[in-house]
mmCIF file with all atom_site columns, C-alpha atoms in Angstrom:
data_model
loop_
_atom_site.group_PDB
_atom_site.id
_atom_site.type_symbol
_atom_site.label_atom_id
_atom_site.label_alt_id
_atom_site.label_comp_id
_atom_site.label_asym_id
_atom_site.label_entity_id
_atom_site.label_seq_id
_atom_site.pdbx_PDB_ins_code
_atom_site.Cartn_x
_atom_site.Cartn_y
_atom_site.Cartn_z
_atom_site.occupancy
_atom_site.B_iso_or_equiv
_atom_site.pdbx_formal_charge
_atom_site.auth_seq_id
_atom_site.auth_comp_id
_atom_site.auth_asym_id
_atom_site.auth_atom_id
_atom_site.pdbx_PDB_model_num
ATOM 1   C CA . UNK A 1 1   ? -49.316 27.633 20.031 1.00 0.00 ? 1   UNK A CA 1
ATOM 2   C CA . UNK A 1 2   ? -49.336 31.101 21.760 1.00 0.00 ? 2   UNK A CA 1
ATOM 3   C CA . UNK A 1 3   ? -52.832 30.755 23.148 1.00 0.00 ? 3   UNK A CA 1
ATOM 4   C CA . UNK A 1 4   ? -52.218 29.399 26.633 1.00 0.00 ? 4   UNK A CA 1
ATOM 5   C CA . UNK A 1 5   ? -55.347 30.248 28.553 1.00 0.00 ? 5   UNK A CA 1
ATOM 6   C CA . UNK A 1 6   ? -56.905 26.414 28.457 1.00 0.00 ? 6   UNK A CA 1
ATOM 7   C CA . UNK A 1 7   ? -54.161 25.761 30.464 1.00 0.00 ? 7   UNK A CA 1
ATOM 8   C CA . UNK A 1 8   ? -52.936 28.758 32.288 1.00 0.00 ? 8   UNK A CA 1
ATOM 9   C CA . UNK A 1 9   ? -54.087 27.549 35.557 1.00 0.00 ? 9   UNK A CA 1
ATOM 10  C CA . UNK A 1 10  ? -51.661 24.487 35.286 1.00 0.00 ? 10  UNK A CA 1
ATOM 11  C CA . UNK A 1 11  ? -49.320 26.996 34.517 1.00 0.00 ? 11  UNK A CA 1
ATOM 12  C CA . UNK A 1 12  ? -47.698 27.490 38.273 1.00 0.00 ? 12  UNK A CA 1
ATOM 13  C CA . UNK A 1 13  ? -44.077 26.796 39.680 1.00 0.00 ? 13  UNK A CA 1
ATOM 14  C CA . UNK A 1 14  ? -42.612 26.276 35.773 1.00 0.00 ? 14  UNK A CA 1
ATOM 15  C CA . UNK A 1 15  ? -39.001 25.141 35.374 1.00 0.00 ? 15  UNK A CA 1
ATOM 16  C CA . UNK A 1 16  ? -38.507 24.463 32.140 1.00 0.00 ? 16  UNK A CA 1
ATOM 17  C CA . UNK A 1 17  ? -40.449 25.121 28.573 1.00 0.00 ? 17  UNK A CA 1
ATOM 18  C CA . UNK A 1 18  ? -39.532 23.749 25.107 1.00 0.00 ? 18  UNK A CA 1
ATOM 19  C CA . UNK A 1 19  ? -41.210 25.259 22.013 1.00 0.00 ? 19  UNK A CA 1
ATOM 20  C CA . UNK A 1 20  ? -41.916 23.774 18.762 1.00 0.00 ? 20  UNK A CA 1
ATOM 21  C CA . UNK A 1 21  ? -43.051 25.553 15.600 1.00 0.00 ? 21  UNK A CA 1
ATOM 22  C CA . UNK A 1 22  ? -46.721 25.402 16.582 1.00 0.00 ? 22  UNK A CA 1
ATOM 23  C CA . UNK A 1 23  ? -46.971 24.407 20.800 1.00 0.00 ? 23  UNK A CA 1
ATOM 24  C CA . UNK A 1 24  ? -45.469 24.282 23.957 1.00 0.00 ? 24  UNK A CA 1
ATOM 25  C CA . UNK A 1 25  ? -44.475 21.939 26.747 1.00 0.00 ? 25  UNK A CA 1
ATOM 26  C CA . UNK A 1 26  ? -43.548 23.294 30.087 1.00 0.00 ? 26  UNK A CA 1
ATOM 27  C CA . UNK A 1 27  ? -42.236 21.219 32.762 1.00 0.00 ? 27  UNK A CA 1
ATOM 28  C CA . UNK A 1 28  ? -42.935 22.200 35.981 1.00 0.00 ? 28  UNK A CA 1
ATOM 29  C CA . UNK A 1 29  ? -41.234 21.633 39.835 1.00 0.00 ? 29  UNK A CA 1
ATOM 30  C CA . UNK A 1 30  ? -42.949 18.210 40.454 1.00 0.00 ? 30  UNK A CA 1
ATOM 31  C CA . UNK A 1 31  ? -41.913 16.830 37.280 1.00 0.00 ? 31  UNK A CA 1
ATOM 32  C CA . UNK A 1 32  ? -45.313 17.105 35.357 1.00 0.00 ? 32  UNK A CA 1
ATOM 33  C CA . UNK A 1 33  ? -45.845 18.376 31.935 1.00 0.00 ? 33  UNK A CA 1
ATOM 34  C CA . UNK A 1 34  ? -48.359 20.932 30.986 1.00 0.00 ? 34  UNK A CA 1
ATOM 35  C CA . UNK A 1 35  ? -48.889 20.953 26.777 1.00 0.00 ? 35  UNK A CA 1
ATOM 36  C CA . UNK A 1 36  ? -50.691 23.292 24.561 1.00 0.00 ? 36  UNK A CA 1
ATOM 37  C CA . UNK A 1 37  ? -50.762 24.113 21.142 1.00 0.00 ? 37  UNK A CA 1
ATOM 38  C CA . UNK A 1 38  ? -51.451 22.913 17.669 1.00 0.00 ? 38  UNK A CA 1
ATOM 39  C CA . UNK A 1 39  ? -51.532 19.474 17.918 1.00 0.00 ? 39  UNK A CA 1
ATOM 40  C CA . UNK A 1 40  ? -50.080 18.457 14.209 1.00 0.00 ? 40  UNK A CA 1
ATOM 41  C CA . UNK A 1 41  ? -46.808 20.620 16.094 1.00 0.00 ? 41  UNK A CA 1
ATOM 42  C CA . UNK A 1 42  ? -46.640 18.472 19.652 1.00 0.00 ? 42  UNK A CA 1
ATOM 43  C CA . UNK A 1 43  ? -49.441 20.304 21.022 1.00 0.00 ? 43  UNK A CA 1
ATOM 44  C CA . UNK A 1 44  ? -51.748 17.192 21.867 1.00 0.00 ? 44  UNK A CA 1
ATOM 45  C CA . UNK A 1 45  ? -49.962 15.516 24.556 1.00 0.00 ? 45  UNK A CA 1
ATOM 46  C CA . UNK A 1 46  ? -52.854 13.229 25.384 1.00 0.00 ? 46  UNK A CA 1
ATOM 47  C CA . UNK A 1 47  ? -51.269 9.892  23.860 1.00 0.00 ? 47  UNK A CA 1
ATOM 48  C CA . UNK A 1 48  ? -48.913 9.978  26.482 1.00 0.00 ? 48  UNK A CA 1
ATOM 49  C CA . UNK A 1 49  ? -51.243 12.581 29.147 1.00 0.00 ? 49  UNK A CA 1
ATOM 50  C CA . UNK A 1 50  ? -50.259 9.589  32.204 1.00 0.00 ? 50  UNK A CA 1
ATOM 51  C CA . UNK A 1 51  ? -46.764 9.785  31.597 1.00 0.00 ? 51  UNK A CA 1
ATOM 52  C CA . UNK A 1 52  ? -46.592 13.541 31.702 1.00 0.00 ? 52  UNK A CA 1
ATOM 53  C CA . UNK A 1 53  ? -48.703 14.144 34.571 1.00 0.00 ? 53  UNK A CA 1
ATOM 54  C CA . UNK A 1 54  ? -47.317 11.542 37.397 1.00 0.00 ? 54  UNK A CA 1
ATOM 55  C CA . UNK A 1 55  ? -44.513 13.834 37.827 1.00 0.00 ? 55  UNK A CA 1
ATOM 56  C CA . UNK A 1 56  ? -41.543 11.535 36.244 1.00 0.00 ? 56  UNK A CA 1
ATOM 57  C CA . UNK A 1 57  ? -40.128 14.294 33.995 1.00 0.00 ? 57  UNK A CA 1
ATOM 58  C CA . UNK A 1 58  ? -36.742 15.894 34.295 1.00 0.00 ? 58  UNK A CA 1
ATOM 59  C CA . UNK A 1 59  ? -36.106 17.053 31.371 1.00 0.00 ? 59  UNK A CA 1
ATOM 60  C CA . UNK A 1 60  ? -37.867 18.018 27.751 1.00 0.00 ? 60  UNK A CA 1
ATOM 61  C CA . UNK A 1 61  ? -36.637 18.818 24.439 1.00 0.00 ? 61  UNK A CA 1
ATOM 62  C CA . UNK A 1 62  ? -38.733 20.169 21.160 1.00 0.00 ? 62  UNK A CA 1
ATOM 63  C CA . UNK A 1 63  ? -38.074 19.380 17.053 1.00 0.00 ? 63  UNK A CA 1
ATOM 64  C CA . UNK A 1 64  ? -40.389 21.726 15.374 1.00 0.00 ? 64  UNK A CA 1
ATOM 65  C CA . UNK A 1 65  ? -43.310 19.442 15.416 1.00 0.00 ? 65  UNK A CA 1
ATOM 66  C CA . UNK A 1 66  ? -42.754 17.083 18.065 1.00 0.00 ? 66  UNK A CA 1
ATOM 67  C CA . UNK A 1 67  ? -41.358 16.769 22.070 1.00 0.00 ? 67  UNK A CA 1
ATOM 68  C CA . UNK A 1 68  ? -39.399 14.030 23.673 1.00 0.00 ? 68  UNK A CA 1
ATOM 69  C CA . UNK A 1 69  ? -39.114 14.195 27.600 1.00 0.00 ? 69  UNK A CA 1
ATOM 70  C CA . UNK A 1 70  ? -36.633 12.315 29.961 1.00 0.00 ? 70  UNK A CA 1
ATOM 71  C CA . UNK A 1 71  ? -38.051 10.342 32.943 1.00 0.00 ? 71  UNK A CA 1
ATOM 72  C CA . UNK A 1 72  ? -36.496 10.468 36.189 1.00 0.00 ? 72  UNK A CA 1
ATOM 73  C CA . UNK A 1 73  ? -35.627 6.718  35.350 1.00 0.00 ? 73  UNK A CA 1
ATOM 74  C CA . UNK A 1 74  ? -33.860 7.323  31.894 1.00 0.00 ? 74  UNK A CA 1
ATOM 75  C CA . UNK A 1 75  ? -36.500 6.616  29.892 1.00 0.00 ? 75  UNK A CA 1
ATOM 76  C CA . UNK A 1 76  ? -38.009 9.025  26.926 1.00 0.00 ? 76  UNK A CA 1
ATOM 77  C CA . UNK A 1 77  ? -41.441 9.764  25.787 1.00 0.00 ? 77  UNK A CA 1
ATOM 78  C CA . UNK A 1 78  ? -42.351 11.384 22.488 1.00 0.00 ? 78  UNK A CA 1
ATOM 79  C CA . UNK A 1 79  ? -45.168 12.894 21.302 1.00 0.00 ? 79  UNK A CA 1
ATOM 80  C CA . UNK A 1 80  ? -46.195 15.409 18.002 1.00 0.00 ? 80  UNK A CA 1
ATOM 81  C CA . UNK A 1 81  ? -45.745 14.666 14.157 1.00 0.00 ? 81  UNK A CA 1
ATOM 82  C CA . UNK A 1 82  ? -44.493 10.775 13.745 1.00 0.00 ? 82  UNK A CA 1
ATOM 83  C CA . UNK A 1 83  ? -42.288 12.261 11.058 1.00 0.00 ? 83  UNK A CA 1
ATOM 84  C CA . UNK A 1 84  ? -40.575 15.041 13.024 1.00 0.00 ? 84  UNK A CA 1
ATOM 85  C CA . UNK A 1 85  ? -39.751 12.499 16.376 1.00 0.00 ? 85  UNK A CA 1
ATOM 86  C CA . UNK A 1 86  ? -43.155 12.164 17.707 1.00 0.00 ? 86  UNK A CA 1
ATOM 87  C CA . UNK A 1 87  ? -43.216 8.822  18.016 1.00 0.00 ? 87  UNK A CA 1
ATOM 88  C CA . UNK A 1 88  ? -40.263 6.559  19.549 1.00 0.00 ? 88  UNK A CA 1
ATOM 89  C CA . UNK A 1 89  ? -42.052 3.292  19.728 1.00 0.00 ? 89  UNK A CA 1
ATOM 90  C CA . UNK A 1 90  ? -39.547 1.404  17.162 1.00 0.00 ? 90  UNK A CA 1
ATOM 91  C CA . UNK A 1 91  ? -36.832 2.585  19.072 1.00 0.00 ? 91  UNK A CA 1
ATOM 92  C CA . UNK A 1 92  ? -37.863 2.118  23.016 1.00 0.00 ? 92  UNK A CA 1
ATOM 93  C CA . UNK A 1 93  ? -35.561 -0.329 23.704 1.00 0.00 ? 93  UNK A CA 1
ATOM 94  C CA . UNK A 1 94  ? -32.707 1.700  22.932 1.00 0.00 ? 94  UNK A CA 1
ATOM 95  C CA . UNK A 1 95  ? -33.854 4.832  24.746 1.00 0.00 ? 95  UNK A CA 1
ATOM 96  C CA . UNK A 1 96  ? -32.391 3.564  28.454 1.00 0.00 ? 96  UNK A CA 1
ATOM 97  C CA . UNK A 1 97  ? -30.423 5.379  31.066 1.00 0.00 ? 97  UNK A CA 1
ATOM 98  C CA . UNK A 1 98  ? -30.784 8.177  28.892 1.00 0.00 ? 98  UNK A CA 1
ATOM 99  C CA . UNK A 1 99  ? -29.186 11.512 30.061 1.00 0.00 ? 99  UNK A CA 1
ATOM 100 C CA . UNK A 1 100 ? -29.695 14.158 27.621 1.00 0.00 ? 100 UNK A CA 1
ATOM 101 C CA . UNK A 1 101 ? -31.327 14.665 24.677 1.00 0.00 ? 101 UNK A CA 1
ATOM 102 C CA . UNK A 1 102 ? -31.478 17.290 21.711 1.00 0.00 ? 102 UNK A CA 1
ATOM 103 C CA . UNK A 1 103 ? -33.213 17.974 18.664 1.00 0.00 ? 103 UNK A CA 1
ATOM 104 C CA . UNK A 1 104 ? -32.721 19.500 15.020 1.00 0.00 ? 104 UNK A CA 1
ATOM 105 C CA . UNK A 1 105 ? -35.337 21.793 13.284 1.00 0.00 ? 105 UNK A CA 1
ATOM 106 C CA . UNK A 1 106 ? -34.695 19.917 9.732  1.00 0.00 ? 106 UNK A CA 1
#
């Protein structure tokens, strides 16, 4: 995940950056998400590419293979290895008004 020159040019005004074992999400000022990395570690953000790039992010958060990210409207995305939090489909409903979030490494 340490190779960021595919998207070093997205790389500009930078807030926040979460780190898995393998990628790399930064968020930056207008609430888009740049990702890179291996993608069986969170590094393929393209299932969910819309989400992070209208600008609705506040917040993200990284497990060692996977990323979840708050919306400005309480809602969370996921992305990375299904097994590691990458996928919160089963559980959308109950992601609302969501203010904070945090993962383990296990």
């Amino acid at each position: 995940g340490g190779d960021s020159s595919k998207v070093k040019d997205q790389l500009i005004e930078v807030e926040e950056i979460a780190a898995s074992c393998g990628a790399f999400a930064a968020r930056k000022r207008d609430g888009s998400v740049v990702v890179w990395g291996h993608p069986r570690y969170g590094g393929d953000g393209r299932i969910v590419q819309r989400l992070l790039s209208e600008g609705l992010v506040c917040h993200i958060s990284a497990s060692s293979r996977a990323f979840a990210a708050i919306t400005f409207s309480g809602n969370v995305v996921s992305w990375g290895h299904r097994a590691f939090g990458g996928d919160s489909q089963s559980v959308q409903g109950s992601l609302q008004n969501v203010k904070q979030i945090c993962a383990t490494w296990a």
